[in-house]
PDB file of C-alpha atoms in Angstrom:
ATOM      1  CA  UNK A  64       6.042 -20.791   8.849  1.00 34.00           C
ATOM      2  CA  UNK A  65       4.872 -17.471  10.120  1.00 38.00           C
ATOM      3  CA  UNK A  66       5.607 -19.003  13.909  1.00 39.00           C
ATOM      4  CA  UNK A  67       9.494 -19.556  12.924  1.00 53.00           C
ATOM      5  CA  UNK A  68      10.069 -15.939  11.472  1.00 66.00           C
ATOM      6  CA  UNK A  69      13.234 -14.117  12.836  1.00 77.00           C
ATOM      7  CA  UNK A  70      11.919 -11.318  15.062  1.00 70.00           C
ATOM      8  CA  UNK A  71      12.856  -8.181  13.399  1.00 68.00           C
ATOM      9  CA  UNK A  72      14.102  -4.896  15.243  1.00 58.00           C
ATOM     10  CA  UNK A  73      11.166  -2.022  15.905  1.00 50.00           C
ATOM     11  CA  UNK A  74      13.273   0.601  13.720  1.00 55.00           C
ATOM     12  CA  UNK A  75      12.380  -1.861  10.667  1.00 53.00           C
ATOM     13  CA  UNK A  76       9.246  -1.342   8.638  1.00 52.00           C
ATOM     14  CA  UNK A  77       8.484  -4.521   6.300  1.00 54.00           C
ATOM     15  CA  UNK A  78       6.228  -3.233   3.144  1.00 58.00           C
ATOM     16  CA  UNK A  79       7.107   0.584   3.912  1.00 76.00           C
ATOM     17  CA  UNK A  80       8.628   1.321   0.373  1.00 88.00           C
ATOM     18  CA  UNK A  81       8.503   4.717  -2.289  1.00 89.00           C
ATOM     19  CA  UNK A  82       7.137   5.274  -5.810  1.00 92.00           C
ATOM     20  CA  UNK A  83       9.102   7.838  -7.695  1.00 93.00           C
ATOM     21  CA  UNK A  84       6.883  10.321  -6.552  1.00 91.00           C
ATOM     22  CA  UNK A  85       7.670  10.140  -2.986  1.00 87.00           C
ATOM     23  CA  UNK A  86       3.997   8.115  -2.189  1.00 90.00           C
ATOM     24  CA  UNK A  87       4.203   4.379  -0.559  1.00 90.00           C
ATOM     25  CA  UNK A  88       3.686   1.438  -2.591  1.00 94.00           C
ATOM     26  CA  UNK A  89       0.563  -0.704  -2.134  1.00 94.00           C
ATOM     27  CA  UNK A  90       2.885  -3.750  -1.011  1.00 94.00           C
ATOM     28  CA  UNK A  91       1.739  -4.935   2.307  1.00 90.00           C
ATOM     29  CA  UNK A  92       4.898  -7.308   2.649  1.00 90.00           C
ATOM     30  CA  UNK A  93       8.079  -8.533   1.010  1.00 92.00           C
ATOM     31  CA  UNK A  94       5.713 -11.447  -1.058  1.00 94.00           C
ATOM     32  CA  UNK A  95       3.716  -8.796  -2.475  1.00 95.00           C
ATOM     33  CA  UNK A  96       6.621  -6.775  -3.720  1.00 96.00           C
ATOM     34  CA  UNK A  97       8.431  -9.891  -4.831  1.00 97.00           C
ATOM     35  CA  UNK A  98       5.237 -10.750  -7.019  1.00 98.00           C
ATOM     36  CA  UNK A  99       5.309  -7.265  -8.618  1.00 98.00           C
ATOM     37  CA  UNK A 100       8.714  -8.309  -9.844  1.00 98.00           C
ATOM     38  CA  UNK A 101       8.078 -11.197 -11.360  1.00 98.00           C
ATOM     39  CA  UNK A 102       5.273 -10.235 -13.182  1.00 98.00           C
ATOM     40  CA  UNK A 103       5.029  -6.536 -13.626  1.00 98.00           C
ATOM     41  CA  UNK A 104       5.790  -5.403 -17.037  1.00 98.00           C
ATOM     42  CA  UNK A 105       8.602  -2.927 -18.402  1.00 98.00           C
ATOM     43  CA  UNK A 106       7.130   0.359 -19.816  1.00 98.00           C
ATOM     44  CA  UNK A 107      10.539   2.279 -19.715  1.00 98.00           C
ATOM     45  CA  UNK A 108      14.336   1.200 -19.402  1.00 97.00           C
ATOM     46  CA  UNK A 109      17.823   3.367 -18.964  1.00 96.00           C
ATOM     47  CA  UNK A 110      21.031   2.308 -18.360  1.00 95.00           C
ATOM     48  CA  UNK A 111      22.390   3.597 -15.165  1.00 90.00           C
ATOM     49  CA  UNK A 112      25.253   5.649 -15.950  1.00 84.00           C
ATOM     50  CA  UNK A 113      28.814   6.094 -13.988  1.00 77.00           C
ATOM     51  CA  UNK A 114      28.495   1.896 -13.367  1.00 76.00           C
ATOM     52  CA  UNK A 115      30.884  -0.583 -14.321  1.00 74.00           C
ATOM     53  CA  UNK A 116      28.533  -3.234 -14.880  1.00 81.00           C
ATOM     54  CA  UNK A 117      25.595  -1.282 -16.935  1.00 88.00           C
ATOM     55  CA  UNK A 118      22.285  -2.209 -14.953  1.00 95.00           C
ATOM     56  CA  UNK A 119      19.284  -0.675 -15.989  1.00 97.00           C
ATOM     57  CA  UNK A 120      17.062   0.868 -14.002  1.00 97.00           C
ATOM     58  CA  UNK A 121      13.609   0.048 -15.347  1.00 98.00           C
ATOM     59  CA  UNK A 122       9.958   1.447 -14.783  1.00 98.00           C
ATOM     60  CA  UNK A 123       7.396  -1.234 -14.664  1.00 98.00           C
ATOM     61  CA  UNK A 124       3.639  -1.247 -14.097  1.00 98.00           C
ATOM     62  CA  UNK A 125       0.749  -3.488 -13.043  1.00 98.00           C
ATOM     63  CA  UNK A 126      -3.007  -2.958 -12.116  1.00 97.00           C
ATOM     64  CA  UNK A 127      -1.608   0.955 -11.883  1.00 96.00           C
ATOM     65  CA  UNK A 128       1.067   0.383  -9.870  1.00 97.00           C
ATOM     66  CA  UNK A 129       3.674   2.130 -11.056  1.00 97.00           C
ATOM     67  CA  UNK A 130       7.751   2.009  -9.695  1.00 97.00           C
ATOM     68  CA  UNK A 131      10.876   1.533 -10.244  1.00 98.00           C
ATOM     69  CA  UNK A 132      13.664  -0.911 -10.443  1.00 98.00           C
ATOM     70  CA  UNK A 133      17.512  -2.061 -11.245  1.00 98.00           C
ATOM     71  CA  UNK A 134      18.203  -5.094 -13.237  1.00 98.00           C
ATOM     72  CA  UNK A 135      21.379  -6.674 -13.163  1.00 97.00           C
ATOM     73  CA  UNK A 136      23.108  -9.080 -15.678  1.00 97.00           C
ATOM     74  CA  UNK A 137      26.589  -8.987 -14.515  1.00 95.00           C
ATOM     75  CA  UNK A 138      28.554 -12.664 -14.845  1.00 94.00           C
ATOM     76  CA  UNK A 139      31.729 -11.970 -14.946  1.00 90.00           C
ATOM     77  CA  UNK A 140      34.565 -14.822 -13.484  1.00 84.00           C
ATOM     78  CA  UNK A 141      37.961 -13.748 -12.443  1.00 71.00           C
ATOM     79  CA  UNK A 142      40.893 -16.271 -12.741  1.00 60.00           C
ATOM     80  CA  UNK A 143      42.772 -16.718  -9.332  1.00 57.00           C
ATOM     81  CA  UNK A 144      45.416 -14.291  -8.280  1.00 53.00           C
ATOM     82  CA  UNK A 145      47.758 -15.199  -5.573  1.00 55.00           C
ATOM     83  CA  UNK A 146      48.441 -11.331  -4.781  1.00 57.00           C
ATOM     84  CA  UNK A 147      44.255 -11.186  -3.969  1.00 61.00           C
ATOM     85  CA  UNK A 148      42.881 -12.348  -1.119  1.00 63.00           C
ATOM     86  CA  UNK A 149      39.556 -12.318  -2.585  1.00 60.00           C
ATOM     87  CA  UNK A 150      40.511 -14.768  -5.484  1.00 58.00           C
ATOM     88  CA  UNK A 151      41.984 -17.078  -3.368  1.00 55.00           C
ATOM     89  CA  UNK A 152      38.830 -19.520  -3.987  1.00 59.00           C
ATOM     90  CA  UNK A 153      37.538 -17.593  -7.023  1.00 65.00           C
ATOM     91  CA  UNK A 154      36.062 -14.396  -7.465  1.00 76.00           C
ATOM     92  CA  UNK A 155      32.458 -13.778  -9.370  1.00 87.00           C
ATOM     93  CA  UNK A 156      30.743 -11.337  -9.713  1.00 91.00           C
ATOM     94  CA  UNK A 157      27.174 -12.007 -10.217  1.00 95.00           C
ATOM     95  CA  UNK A 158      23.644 -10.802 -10.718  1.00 97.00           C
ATOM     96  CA  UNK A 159      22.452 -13.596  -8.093  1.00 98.00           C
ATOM     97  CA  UNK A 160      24.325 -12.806  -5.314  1.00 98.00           C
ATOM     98  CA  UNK A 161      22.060  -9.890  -5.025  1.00 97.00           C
ATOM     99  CA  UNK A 162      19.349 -12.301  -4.421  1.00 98.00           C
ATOM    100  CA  UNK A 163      21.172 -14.384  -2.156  1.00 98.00           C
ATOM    101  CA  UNK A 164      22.331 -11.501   0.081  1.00 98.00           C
ATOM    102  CA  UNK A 165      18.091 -10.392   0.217  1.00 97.00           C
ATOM    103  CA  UNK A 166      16.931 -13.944   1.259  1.00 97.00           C
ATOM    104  CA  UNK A 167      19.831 -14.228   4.019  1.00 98.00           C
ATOM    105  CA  UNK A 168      19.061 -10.585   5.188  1.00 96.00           C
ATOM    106  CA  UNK A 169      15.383 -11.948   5.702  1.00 95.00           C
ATOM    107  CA  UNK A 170      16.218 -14.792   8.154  1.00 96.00           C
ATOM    108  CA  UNK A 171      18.608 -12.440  10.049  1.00 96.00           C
ATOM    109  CA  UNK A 172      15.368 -10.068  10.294  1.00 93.00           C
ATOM    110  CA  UNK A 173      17.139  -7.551   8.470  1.00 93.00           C
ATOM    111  CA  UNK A 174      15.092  -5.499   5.636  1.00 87.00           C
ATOM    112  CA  UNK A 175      17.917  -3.374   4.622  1.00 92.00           C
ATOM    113  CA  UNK A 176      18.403  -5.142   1.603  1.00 95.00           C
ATOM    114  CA  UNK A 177      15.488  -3.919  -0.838  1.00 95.00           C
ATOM    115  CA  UNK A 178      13.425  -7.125  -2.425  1.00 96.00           C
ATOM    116  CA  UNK A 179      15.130  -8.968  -4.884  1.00 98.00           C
ATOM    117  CA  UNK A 180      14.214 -11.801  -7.355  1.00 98.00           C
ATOM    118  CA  UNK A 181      15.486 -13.757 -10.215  1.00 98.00           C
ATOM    119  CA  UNK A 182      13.719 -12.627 -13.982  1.00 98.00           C
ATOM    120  CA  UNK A 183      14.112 -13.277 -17.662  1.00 98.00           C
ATOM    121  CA  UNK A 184      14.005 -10.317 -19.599  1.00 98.00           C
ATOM    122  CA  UNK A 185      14.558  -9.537 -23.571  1.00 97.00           C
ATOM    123  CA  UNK A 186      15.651 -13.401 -23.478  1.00 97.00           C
ATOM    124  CA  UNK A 187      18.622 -12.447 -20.693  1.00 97.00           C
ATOM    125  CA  UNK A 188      18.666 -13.820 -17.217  1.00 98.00           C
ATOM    126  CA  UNK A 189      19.336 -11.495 -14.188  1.00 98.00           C
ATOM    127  CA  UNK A 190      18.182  -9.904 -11.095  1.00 98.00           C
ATOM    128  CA  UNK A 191      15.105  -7.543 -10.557  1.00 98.00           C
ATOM    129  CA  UNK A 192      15.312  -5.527  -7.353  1.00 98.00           C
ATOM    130  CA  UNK A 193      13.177  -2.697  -6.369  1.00 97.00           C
ATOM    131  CA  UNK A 194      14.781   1.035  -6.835  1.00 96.00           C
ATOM    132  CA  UNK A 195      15.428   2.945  -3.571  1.00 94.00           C
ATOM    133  CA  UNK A 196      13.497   6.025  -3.928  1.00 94.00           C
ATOM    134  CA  UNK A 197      14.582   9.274  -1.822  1.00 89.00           C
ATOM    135  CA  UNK A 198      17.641   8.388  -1.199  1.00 87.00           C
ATOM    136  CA  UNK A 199      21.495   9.094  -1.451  1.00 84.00           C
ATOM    137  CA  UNK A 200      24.867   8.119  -1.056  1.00 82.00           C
ATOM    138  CA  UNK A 201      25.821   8.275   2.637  1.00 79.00           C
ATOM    139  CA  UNK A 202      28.834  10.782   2.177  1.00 77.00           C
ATOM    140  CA  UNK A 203      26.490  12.764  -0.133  1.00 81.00           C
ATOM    141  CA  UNK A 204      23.701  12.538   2.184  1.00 75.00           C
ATOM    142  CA  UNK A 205      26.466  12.943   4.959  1.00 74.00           C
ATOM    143  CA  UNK A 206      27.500  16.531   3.840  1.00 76.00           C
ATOM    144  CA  UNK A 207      24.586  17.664   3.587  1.00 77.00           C
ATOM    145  CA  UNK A 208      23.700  17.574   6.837  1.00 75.00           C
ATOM    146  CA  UNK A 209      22.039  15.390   9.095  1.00 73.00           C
ATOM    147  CA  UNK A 210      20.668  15.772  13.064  1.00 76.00           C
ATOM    148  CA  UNK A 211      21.587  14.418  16.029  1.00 77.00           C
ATOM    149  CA  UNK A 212      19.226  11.285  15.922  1.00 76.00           C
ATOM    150  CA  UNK A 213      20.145  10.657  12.163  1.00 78.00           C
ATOM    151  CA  UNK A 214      23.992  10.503  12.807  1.00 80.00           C
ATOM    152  CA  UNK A 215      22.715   7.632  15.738  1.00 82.00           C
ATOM    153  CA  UNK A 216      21.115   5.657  13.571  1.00 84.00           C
ATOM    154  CA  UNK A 217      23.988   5.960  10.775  1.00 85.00           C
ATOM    155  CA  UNK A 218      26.445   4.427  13.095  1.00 87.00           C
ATOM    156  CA  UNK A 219      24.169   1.777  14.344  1.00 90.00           C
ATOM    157  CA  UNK A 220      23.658   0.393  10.999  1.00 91.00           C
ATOM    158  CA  UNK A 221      26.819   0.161   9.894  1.00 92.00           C
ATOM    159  CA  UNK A 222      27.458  -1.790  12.826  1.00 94.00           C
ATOM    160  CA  UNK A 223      24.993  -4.001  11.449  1.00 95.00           C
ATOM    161  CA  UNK A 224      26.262  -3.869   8.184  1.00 96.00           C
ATOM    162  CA  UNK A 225      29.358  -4.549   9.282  1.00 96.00           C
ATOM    163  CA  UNK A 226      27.917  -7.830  10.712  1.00 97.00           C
ATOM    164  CA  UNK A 227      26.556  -8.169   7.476  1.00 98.00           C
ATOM    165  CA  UNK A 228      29.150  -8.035   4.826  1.00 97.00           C
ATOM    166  CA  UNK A 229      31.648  -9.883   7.204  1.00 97.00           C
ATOM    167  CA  UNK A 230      28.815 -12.880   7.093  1.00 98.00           C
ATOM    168  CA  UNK A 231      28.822 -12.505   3.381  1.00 98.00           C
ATOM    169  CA  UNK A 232      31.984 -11.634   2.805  1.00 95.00           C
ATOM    170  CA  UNK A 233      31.447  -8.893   1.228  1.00 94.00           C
ATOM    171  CA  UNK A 234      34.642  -6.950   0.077  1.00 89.00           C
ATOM    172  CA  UNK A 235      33.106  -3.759  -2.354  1.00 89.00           C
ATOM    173  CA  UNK A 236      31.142  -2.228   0.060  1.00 90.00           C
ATOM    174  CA  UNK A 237      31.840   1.859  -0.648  1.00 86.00           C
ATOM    175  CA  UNK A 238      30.180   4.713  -0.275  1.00 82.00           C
ATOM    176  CA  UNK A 239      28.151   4.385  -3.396  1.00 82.00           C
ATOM    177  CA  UNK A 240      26.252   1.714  -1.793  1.00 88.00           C
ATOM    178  CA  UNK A 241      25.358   2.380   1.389  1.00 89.00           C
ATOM    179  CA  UNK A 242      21.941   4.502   0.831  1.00 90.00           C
ATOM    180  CA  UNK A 243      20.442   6.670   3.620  1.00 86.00           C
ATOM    181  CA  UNK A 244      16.906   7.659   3.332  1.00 85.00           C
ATOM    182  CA  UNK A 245      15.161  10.565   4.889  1.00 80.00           C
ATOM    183  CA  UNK A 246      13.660   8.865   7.880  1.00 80.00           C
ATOM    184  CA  UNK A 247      17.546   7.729   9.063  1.00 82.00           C
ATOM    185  CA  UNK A 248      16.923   4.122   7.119  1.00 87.00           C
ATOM    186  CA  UNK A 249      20.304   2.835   5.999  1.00 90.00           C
ATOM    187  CA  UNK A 250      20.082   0.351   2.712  1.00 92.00           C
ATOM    188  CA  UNK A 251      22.554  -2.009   1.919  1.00 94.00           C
ATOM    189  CA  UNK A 252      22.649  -2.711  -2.386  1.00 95.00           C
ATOM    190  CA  UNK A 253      24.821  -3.891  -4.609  1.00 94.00           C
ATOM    191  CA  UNK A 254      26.218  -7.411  -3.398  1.00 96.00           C
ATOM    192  CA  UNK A 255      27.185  -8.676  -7.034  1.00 95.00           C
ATOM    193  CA  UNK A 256      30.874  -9.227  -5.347  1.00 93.00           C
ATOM    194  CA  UNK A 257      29.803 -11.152  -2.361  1.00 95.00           C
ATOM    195  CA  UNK A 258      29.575 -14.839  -1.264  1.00 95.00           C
ATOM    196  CA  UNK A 259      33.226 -15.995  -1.474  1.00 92.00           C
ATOM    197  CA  UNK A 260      34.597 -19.384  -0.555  1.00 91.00           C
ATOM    198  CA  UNK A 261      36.378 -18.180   2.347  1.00 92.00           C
ATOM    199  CA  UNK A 262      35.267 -19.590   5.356  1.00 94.00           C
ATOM    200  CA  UNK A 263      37.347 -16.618   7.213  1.00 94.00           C
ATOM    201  CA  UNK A 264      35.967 -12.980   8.376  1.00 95.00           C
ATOM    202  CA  UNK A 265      37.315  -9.938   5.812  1.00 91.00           C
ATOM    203  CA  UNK A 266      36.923  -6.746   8.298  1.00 91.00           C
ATOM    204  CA  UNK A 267      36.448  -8.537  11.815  1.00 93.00           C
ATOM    205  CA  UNK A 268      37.931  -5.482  13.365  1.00 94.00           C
ATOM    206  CA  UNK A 269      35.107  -3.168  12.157  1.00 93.00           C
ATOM    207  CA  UNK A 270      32.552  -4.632  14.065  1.00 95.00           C
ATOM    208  CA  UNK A 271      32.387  -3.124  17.468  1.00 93.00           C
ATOM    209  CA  UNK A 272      28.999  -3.203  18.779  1.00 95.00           C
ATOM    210  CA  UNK A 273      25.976  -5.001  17.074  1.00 96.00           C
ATOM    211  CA  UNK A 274      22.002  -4.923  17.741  1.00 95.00           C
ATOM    212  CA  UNK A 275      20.873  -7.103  20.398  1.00 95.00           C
ATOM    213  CA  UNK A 276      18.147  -8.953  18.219  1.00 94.00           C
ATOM    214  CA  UNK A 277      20.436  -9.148  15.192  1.00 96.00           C
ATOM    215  CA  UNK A 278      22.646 -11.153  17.601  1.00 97.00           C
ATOM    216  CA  UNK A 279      20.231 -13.267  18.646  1.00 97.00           C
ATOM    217  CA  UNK A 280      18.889 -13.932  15.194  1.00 96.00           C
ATOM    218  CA  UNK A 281      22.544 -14.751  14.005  1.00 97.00           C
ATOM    219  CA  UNK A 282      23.037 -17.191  17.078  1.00 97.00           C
ATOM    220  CA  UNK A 283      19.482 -18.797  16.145  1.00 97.00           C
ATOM    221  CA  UNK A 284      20.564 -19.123  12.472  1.00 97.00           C
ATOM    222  CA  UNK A 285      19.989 -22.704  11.312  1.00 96.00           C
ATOM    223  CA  UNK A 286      21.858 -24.436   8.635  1.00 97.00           C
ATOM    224  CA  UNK A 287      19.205 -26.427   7.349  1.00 97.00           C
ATOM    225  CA  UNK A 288      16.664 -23.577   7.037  1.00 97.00           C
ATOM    226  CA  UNK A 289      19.558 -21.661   5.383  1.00 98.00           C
ATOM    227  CA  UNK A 290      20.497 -24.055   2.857  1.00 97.00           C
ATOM    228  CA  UNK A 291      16.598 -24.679   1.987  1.00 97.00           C
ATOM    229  CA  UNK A 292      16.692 -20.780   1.277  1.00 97.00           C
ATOM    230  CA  UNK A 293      19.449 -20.443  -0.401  1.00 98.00           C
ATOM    231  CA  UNK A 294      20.544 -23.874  -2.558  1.00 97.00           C
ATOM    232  CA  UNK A 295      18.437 -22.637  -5.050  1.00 96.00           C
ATOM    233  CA  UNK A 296      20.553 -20.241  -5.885  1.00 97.00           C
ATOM    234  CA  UNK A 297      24.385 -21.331  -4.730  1.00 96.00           C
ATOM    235  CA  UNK A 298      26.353 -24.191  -4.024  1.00 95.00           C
ATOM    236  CA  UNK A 299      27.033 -25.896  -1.174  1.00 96.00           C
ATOM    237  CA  UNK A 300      30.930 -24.312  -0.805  1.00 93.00           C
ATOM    238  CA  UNK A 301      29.562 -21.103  -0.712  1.00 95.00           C
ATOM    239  CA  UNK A 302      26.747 -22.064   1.983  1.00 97.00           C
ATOM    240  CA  UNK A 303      29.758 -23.940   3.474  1.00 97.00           C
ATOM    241  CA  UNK A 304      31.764 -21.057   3.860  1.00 96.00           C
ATOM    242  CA  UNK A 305      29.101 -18.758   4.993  1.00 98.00           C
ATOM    243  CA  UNK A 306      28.187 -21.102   7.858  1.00 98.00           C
ATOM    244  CA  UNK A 307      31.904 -21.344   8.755  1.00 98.00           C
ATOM    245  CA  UNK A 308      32.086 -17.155   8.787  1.00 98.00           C
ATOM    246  CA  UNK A 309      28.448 -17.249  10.844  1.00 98.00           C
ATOM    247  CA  UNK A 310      30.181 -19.474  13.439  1.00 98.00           C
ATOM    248  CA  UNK A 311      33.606 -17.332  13.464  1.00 98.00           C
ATOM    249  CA  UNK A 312      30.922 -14.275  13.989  1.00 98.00           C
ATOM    250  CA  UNK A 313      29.428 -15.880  16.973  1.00 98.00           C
ATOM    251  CA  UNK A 314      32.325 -16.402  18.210  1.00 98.00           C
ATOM    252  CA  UNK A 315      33.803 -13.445  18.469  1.00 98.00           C
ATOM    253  CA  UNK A 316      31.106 -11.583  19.170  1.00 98.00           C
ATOM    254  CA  UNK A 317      30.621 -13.808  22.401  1.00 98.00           C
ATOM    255  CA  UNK A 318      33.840 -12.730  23.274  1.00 97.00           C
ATOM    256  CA  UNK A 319      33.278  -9.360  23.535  1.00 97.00           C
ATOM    257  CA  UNK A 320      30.033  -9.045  24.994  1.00 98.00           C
ATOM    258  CA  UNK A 321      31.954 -11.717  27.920  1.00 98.00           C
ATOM    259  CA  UNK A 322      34.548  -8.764  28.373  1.00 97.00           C
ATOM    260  CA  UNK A 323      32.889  -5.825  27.804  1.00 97.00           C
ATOM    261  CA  UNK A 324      29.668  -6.959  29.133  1.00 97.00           C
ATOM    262  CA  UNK A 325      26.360  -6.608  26.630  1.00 97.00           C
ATOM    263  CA  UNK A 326      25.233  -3.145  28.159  1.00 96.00           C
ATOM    264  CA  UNK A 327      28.529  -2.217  26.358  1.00 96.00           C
ATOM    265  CA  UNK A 328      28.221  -4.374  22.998  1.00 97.00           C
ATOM    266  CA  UNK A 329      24.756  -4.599  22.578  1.00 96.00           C
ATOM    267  CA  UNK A 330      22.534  -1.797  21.644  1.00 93.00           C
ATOM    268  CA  UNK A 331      18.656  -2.101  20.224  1.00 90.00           C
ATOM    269  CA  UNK A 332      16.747   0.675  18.389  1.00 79.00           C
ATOM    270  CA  UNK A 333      14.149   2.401  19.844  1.00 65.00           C
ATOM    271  CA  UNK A 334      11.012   3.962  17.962  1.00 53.00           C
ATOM    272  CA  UNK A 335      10.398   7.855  18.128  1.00 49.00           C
TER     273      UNK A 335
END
């Protein structure tokens, strides 16, 4: 219901995304974009090169709407390895954890994650997600200079990221995907390698400060909405676990912001 929507933060623009050609989409909202996915069709495919995994990046069209997108197909299960923290419960890397990680990121009020869906193409399963257009690798973007208000937002986001990928568990995040765009807008892709049994935070000491209303939406997360979002597309250990990280979040987070005080641990954005 539109009434029970996470609030999301004022530096977030739902339905604000780029054609190739640097001109916004027609999508007024994530459902729009979503439908695009699902039913657009391919008119030009290339493998994205320097990846492990091979994903295309495909151009599709409908109604003259023209962009861009990455489809993933990766599957790929690792036997356990004592001497790996991350296959203590199993480690997978898969195509639909990209569209678990875009659902979740919508009831935290996040939209960092770019749209995502599940789609059948050429008779092979995978995920659909739309392309991030002007953008670049943050330690490419990085060096080539940034201002003042830029570098702000940078480190504000990756303390929301950092919320992020500990809720997910999320143990590849690297420079490659972390994407900063030209208005300051940090994106958050590639989440094949997330979603791990472990009902334990990864990188609890990297989160130092987070956004007031991503705090509240992460207090205000409820497990039954979250499981009717997400069973669909994993288990119940994995929804488990996440829960078990989201109250270990909370937790600590609490703790800080009762020693520090929130003027010290809480920021929000504010629109130029």
């Amino acid at each position: 219901a539109e009434g029970s929507s996470p609030r999301r933060s004022s530096f977030y623009m739902e339905g604000d995304w780029l054609a190739e050609n640097g001109t916004l989409l027609p999508f007024r909202s994530d459902a729009e974009a979503i439908a695009f996915l699902q039913t657009a069709e391919v008119i030009g495919s290339e493998v994205i090169p320097d990846t492990s995994a091979q994903p295309l990046r495909l151009v599709l069209e409908k109604d003259g709407v023209t962009a861009r997108a990455i489809f993933r197909t990766v599957d790929v299960e690792v036997v356990k390895m004592d001497n790996v923290r991350e296959h203590a419960r199993g480690f997978r890397d898969w195509y639909v954890f990209e569209v678990v990680a875009y659902e979740l990121s919508r009831l935290l009020g996040l939209d960092n994650v770019p749209p995502a869906t599940l789609r059948t193409l050429w008779g092979q399963k995978g995920s659909l997600q739309l392309w991030v257009e002007s953008a670049q690798g943050i330690h490419e973007r990085l060096a080539d200079g940034i201002d003042e208000r830029l570098q702000q937002l940078w480190l504000f986001q990756k303390q929301n990221m950092a919320v992020f990928d500990n809720l997910i568990y999320n143990f590849d995040r690297n420079p490659g995907n972390m994407l900063l765009d030209p208005r300051g807008k940090v994106w958050f892709v590639d989440h094949t390698r997330a979603f791990k049994r472990l009902p334990v935070l990864r990188d609890r000491d990297d989160i130092q400060v987070v956004e007031r209303q991503l705090w509240e939406n992460l207090q205000a997360l409820d497990p039954a909405v979250v499981s009717e979002r997400l069973e669909p597309y994993i288990d119940a250990p994995e929804i488990d676990a996440l829960m078990a990280r989201r109250d270990k979040l909370v937790k600590l987070i609490a703790r800080r912001i009762a020693r520090h005080g929130e003027q010290a641990i809480l920021f929000e954005f504010v629109s130029s």
